[in-house]
Tab-separated table of C-alpha atoms and ligand atoms in Angstrom:
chain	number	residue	atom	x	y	z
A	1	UNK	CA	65.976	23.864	24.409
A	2	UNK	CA	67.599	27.105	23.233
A	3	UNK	CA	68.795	27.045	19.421
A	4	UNK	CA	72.394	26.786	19.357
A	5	UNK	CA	75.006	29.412	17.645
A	6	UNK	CA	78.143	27.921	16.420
A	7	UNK	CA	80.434	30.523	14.904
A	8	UNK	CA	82.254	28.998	12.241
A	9	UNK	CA	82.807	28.982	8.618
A	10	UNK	CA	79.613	26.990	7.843
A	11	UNK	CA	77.776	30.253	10.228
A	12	UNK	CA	79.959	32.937	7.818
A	13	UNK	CA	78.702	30.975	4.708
A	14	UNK	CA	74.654	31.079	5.424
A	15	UNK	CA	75.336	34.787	6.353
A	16	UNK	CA	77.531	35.894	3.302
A	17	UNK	CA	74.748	34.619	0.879
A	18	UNK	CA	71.815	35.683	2.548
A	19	UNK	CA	73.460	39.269	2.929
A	20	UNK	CA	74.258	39.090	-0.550
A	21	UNK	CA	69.969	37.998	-1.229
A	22	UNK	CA	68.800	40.994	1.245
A	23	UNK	CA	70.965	43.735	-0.839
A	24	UNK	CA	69.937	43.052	-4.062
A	25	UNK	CA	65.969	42.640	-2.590
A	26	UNK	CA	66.457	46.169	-0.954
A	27	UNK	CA	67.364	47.304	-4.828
A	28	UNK	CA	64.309	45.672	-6.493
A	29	UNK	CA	67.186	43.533	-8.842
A	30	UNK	CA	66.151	40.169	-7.277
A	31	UNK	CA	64.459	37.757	-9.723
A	32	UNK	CA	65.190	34.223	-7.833
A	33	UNK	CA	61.707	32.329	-7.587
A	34	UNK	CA	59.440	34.608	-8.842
A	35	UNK	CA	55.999	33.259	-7.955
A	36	UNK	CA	53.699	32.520	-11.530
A	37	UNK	CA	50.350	31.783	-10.572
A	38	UNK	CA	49.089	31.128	-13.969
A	39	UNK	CA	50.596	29.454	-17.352
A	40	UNK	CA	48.537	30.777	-19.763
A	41	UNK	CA	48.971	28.625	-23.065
A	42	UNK	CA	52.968	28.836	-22.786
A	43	UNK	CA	53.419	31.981	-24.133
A	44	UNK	CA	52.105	33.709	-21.369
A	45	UNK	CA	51.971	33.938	-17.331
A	46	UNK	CA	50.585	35.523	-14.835
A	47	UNK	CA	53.848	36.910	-12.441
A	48	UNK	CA	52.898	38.522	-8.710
A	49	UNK	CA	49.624	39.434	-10.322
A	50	UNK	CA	50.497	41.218	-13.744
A	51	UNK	CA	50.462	39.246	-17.263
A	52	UNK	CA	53.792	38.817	-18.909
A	53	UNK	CA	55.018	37.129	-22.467
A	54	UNK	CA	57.046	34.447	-21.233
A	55	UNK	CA	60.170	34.321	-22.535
A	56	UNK	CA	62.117	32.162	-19.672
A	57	UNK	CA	59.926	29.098	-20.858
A	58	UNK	CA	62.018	25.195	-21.076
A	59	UNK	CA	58.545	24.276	-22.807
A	60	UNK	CA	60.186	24.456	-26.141
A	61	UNK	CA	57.149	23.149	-27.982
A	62	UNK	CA	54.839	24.389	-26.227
A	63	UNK	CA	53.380	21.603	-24.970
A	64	UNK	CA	51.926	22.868	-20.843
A	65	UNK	CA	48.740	22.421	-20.833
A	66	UNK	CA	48.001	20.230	-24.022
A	67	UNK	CA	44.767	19.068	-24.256
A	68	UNK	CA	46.022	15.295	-24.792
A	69	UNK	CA	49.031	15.415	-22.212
A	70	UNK	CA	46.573	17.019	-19.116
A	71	UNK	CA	43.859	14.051	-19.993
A	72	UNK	CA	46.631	11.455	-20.098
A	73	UNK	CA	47.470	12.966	-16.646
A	74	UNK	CA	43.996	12.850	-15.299
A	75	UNK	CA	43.230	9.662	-16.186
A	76	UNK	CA	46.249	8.242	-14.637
A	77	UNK	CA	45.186	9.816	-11.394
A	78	UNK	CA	41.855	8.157	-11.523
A	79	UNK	CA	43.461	4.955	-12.034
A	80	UNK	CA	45.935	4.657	-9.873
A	81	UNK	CA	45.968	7.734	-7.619
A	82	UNK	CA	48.969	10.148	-6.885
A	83	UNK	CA	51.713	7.808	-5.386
A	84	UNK	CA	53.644	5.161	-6.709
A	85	UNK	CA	54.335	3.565	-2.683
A	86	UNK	CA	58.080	3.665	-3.413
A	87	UNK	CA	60.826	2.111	-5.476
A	88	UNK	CA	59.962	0.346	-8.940
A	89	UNK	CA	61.487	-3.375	-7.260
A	90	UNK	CA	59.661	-3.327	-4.275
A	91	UNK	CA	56.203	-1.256	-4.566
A	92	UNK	CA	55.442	0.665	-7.141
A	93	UNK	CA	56.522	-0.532	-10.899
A	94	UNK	CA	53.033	0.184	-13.093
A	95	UNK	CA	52.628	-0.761	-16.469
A	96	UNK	CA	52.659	3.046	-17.039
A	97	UNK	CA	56.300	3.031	-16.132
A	98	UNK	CA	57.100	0.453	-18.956
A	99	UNK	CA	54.444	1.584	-21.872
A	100	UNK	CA	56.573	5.287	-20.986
A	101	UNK	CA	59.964	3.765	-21.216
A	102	UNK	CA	59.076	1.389	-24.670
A	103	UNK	CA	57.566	4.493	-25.978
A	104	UNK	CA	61.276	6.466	-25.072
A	105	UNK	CA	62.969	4.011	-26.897
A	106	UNK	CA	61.010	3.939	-29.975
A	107	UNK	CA	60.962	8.014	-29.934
A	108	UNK	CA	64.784	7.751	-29.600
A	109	UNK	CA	65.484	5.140	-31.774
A	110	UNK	CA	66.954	2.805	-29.172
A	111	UNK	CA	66.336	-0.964	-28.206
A	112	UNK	CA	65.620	0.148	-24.182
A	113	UNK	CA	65.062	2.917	-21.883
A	114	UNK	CA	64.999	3.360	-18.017
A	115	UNK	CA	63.596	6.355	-16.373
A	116	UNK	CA	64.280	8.285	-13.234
A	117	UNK	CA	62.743	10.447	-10.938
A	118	UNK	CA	64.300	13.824	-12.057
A	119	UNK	CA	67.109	14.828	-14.570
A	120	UNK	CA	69.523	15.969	-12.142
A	121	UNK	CA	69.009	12.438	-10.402
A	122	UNK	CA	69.586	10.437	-13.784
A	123	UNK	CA	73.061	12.250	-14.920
A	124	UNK	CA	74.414	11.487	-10.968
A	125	UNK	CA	73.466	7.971	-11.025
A	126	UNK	CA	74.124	7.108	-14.599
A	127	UNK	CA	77.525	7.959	-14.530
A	128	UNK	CA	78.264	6.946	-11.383
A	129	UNK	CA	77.262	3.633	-11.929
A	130	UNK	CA	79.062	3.299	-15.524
A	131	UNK	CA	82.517	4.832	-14.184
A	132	UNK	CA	84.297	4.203	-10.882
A	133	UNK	CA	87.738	4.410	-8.980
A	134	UNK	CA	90.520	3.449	-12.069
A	135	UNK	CA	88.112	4.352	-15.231
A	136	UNK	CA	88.469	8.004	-17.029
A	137	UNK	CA	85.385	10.337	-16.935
A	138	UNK	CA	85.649	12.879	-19.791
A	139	UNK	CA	83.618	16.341	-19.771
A	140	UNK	CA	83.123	19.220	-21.735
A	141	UNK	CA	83.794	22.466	-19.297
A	142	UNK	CA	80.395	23.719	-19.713
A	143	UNK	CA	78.204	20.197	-19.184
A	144	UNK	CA	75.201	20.523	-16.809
A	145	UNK	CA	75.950	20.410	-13.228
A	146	UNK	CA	74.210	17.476	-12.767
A	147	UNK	CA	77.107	15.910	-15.044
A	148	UNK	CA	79.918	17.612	-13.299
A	149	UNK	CA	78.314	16.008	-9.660
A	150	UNK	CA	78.222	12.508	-11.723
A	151	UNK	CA	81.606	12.400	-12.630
A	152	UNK	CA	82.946	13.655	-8.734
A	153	UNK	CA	80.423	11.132	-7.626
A	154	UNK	CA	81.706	8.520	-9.547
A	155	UNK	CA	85.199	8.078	-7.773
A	156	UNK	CA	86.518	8.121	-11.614
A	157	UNK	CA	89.674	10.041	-12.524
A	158	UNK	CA	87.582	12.890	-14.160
A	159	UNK	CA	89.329	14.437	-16.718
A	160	UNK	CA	87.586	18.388	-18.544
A	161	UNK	CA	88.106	19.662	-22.136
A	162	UNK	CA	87.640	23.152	-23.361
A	163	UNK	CA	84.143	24.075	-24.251
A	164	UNK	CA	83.297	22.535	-27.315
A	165	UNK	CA	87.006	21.802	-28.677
A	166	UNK	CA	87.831	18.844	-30.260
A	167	UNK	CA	91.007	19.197	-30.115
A	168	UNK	CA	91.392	19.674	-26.029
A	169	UNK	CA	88.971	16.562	-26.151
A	170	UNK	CA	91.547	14.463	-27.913
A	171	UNK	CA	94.127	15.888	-25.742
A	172	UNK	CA	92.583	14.202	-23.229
A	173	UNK	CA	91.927	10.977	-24.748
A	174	UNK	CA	95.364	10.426	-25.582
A	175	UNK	CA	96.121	11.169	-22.020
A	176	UNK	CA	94.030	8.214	-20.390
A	177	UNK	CA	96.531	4.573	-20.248
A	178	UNK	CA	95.468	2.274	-22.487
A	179	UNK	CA	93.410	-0.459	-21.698
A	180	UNK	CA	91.665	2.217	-18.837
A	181	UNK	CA	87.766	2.443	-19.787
A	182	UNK	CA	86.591	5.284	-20.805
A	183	UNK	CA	83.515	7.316	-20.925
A	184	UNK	CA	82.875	10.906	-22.868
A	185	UNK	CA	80.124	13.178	-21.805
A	186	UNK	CA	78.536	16.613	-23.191
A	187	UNK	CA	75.198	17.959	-23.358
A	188	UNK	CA	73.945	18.167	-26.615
A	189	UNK	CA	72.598	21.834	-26.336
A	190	UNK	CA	74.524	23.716	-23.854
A	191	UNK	CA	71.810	24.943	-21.576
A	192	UNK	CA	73.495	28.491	-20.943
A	193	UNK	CA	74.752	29.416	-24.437
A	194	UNK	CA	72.544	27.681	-26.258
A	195	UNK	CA	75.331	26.612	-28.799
A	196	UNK	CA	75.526	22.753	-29.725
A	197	UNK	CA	78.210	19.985	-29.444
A	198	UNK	CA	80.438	19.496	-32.503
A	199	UNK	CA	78.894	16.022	-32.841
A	200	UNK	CA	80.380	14.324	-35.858
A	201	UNK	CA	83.695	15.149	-35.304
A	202	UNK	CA	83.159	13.938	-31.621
A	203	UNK	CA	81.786	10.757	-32.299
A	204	UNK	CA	84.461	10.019	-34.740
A	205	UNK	CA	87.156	10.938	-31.332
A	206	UNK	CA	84.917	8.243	-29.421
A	207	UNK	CA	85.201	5.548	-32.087
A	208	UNK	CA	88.764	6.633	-32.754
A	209	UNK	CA	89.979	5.698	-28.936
A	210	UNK	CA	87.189	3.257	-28.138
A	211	UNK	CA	85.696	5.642	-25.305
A	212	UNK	CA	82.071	5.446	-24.420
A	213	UNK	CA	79.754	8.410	-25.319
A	214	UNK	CA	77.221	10.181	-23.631
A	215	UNK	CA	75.001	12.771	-24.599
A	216	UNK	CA	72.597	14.769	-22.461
A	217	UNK	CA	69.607	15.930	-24.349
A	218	UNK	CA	67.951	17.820	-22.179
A	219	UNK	CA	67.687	20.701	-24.421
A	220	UNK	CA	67.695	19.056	-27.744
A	221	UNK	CA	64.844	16.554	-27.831
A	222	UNK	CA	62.156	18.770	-29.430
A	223	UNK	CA	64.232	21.138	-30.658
A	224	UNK	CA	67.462	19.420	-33.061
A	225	UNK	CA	66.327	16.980	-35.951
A	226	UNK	CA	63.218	17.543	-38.346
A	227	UNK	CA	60.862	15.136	-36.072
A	228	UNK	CA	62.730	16.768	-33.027
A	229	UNK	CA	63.757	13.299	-32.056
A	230	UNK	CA	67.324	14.850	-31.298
A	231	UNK	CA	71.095	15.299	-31.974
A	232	UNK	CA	71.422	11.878	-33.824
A	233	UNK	CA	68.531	13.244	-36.173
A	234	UNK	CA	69.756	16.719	-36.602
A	235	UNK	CA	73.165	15.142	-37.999
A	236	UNK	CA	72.404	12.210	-40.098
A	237	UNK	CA	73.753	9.862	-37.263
A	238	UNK	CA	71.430	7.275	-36.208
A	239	UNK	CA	73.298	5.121	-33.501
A	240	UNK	CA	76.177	7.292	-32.816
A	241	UNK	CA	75.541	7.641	-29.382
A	242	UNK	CA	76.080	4.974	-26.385
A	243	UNK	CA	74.127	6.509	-23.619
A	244	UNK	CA	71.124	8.779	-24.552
A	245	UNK	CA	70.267	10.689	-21.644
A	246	UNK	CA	67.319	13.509	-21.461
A	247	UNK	CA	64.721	15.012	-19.311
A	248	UNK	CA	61.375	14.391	-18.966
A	249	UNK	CA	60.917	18.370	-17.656
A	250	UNK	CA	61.449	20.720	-20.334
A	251	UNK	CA	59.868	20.021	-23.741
A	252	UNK	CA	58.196	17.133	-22.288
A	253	UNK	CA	55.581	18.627	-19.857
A	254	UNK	CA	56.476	16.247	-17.027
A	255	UNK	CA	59.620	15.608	-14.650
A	256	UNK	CA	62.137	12.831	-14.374
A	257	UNK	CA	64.854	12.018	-16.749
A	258	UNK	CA	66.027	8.953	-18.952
A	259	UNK	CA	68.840	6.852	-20.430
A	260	UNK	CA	67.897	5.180	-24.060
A	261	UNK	CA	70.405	3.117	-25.020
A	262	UNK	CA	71.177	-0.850	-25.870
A	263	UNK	CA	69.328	-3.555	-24.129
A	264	UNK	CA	72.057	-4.818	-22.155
A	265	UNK	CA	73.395	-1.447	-21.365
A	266	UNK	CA	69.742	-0.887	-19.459
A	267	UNK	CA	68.974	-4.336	-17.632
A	268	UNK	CA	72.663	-3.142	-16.228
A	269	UNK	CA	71.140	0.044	-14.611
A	270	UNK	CA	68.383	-1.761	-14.025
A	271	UNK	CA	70.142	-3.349	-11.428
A	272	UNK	CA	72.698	-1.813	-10.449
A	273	UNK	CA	72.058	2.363	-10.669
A	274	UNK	CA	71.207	3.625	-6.857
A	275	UNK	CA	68.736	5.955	-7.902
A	276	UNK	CA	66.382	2.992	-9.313
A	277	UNK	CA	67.172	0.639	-6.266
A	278	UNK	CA	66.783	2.890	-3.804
A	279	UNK	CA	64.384	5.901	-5.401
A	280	UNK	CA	60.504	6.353	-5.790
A	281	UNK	CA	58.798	5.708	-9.261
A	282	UNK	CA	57.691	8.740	-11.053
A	283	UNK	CA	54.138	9.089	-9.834
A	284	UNK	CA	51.238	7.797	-12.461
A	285	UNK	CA	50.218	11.325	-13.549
A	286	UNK	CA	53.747	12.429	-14.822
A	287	UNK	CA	54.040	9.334	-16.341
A	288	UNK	CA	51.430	9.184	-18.331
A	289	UNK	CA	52.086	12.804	-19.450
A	290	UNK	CA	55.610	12.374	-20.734
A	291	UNK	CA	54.354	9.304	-22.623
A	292	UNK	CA	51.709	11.410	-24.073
A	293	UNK	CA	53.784	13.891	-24.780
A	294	UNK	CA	56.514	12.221	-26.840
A	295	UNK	CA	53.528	11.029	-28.977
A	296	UNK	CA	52.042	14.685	-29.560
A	297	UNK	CA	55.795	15.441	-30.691
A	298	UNK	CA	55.274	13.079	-33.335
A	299	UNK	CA	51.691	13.903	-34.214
A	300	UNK	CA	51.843	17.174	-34.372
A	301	UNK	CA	55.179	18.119	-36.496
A	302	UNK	CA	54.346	21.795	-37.080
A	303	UNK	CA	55.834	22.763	-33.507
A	304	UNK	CA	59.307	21.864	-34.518
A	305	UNK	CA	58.688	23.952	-38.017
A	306	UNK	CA	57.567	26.888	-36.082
A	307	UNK	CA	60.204	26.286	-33.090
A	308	UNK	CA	62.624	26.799	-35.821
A	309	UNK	CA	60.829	29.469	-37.167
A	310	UNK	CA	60.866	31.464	-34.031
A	311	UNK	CA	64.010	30.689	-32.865
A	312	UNK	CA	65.293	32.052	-36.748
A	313	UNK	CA	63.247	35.228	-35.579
A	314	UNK	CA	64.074	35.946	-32.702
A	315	UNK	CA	68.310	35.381	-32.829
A	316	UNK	CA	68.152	36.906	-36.224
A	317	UNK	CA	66.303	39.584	-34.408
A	318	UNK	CA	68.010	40.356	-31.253
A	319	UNK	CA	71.791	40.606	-33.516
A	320	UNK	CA	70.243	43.451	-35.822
A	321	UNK	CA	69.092	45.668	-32.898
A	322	UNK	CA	72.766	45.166	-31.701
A	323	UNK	CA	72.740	42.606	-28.763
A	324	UNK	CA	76.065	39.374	-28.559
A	325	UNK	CA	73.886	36.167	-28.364
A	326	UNK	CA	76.951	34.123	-28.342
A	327	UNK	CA	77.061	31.006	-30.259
A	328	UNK	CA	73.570	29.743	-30.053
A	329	UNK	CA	71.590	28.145	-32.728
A	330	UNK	CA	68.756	27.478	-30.854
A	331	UNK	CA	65.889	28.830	-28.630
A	332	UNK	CA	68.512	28.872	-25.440
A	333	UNK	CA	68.887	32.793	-26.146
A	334	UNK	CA	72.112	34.301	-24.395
A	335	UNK	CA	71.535	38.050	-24.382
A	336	UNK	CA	75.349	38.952	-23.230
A	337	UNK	CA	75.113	42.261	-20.423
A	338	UNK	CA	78.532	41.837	-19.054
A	339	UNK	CA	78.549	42.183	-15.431
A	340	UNK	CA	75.759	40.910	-12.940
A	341	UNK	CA	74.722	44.720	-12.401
A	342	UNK	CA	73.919	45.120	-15.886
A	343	UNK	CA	71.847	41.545	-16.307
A	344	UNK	CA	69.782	42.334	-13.545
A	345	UNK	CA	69.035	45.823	-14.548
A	346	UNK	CA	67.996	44.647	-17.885
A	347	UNK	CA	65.631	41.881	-16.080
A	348	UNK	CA	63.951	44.888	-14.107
A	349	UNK	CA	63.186	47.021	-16.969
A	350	UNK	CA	62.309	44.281	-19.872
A	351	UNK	CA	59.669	42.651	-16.770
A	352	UNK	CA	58.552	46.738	-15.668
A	353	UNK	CA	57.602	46.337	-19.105
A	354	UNK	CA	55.705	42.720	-19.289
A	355	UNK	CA	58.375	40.707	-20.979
A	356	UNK	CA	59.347	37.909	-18.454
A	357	UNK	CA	63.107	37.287	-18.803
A	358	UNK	CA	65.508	36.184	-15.928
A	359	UNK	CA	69.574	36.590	-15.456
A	360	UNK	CA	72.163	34.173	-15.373
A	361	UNK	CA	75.026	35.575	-13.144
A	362	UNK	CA	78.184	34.402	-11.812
A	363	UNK	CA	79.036	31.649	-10.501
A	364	UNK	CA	76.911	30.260	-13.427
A	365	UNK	CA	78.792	31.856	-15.959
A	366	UNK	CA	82.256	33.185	-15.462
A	367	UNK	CA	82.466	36.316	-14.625
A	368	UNK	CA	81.908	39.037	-17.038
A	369	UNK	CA	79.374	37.117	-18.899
A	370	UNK	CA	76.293	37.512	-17.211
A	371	UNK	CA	73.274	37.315	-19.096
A	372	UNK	CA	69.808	37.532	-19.938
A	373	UNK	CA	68.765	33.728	-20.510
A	374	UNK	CA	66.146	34.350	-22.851
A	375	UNK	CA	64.052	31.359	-24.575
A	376	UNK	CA	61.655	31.163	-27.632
A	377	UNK	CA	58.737	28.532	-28.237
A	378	UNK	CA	56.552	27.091	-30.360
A	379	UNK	CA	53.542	28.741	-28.454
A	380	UNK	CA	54.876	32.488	-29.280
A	381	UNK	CA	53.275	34.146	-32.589
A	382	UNK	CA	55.517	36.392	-34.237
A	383	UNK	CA	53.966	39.664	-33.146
A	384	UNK	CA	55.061	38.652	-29.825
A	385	UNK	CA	58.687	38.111	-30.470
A	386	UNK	CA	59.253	41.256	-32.372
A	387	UNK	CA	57.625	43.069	-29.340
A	388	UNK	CA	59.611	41.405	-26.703
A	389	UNK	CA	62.979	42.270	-29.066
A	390	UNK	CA	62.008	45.978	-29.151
A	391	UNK	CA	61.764	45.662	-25.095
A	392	UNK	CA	64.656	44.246	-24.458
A	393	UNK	CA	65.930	46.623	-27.162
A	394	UNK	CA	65.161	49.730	-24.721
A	395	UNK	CA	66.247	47.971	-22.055
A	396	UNK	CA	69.474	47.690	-23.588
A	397	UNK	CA	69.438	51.088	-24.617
A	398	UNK	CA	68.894	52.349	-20.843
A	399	UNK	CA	71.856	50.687	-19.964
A	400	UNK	CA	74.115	52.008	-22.830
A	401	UNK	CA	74.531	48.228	-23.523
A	402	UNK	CA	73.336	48.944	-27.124
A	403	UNK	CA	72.439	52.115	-29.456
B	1	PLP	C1	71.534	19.940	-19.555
B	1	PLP	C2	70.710	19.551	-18.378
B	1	PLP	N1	70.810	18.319	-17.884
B	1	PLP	C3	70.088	17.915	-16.814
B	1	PLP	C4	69.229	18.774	-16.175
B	1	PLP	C5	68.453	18.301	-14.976
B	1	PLP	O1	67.178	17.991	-15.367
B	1	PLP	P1	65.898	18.099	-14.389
B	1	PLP	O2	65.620	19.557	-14.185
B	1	PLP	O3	64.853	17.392	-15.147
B	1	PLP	O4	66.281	17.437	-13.113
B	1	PLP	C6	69.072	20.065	-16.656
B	1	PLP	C7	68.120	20.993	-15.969
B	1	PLP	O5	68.179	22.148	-15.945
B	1	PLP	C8	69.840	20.476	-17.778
B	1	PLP	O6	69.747	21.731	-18.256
């Protein structure tokens, strides 16, 4: 049977993008999917054959390719292989599954914790199972996409506040009826700019109208708090938050994603969250490495010291040799170039030189603000940092970005 061609908007959609891929190939400024063929210790990988400081890592600690975590892995795999036969209820729930979710709720200081089979999967079906048609689904602008897809998911009036402003937050609040549930939601370290939530005074909002909150920690577990147990820590707020969701894929070597939260508030998901019911277990090995890894976090505090360290260094760093890094306060590096031109160009000539950075254009970020997304870890030695800032210094420089 002959393929069929149907010319319609769906047709001028697949053609527009990949037009828009071939273009940008044909002028050597396309970074999507590079392939790495080697992770060498975190700080470095191998990139279509040539070694390059990486500096695009999630691995905020450092932790690919720990000793403890890759045995943890291992064994799993020679205990129970690589699947998991399907969902938790009806195949595949291993003790692994629970010994990782009791040790998430003791790292987060929570009675319970559920896990899912990816981050992105977690925020859809968390929310959409806790809000629905008639509730109020609050936002901040720049939450994850995987929030933004919960809340339109959910069927729940869903309601957006200016990045980071309290005051557009409580806006909102005061706009929902009364006696219409509730629930709040912001990531905890925006995962573009790096900056973090105004916590205390929106937890005080949350208590103030009775509203639910939820806090994605995706970038903060490992990175806020002195035991880098998270926001809660990094405050002085124990308990302030309902829902704690994270990842299992960034500073925890693994993938899947988590909520940490009461008892009851998990049994609910439990049983009623889609993803669960109706999604494979996370297979043994990345099980057994997240659990693994939460414990290293604990054992081994010096990575938070020198994450902060770093991060100190290289922000610090990046502002004297002239660069806008935004709002951040942690390793999530913004290096502003303006337009999508000028990030890629920088990406070419920082990686002709060995430092592995990558863009983040528009429709990411708005327009205009297109970026290097540059991160810092606990794997990088000094020495490294300073010489990746003097690259992306003269890659800056090429592009009369900075003097
Ligand atoms: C803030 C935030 N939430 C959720 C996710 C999704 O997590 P995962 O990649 O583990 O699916 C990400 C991933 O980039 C993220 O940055």
């Amino acid at each position: 049977m002959e393929v069929q061609q149907i010319d319609d908007a769906i047709t001028d959609r697949i053609q527009a993008m990949n037009a828009r891929v071939e273009g940008l190939k044909a002028q050597d400024l396309y970074f999507y999917n590079q392939p790495i063929s080697e992770l060498r210790g975190g700080a470095r990988v191998l990139v279509n054959g040539r070694e390059m400081g990486m500096f695009a890592s999630y691995s905020y600690l450092g932790l690919v390719g720990h000793p403890k975590i890759n045995a943890a892995a291992r064994d799993a795999i020679d205990r129970y292989g690589t699947g998991t036969h399907g969902v938790r209820s009806l195949a595949g729930s291993l003790n692994l599954h629970r010994e990782l979710e009791e040790t998430i709720a003791e790292f987060k200081h929570a009675e319970s914790a559920i896990t899912y089979n990816s981050g992105y999967v977690t925020n859809l079906t968390v929310v959409s199972t806790l809000v629905s048609r008639g509730d109020y689904v609050i936002s901040d602008k720049l939450n994850h996409a995987s929030i933004v897809d919960g809340c339109l998911m959910s069927g729940a009036k869903f309601l957006r506040f200016r990045h980071n402003d309290m005051e557009a937050l409580e806006e909102r609040l005061q706009q929902v009826p009364s006696g219409s549930s509730k629930l709040v939601v912001a990531d905890a370290v925006f995962s573009m700019d790096g900056d973090i939530i105004d916590f205390p005074r929106l937890v005080e909002l949350c208590r103030k109208y009775h509203a639910w909150l939820m806090i994605d920690e995706a970038h903060s577990v490992g990175v806020l708090g002195k035991s880098g147990s998270g926001i809660e820590e990094h405050f002085g707020m124990e308990g302030a938050i309902d829902i704690k969701m994270g990842t299992l894929s960034k500073t925890i070597p693994s993938v899947g994603g988590y909520v940490a939260g009461k008892r009851d508030l998990i049994e609910y998901l439990r049983h009623a969250s889609r993803a669960y019911i109706f999604s494979a277990a996370l297979p043994p090995a990345q099980a057994a490495a997240a659990k693994a890894a939460f414990e290293v976090i604990l054992e081994e505090p010096w990575r938070v010291e020198k994450l902060n360290r770093n991060t100190n260094q290289f922000i610090s760093g990046l502002k004297q040799r002239g660069f806008d890094t935004m709002y951040t306060e942690t390793a999530i590096v913004p290096v502003l170039c303006g337009d999508d031109e000028s990030a890629f160009a920088m990406t070419r000539s920082a990686q002709h030189r060995d430092v592995f950075v990558l863009p983040v254009v528009s429709p990411a970020v708005p327009p205009g603000f297109s970026r290097l997304r540059a991160t810092v870890t606990a794997a990088h030695e000094p020495d490294e940092i300073e010489n990746a800032m003097d690259v992306i210094h003269s890659a800056g420089k090429n592009i009369g970005l900075v003097s």
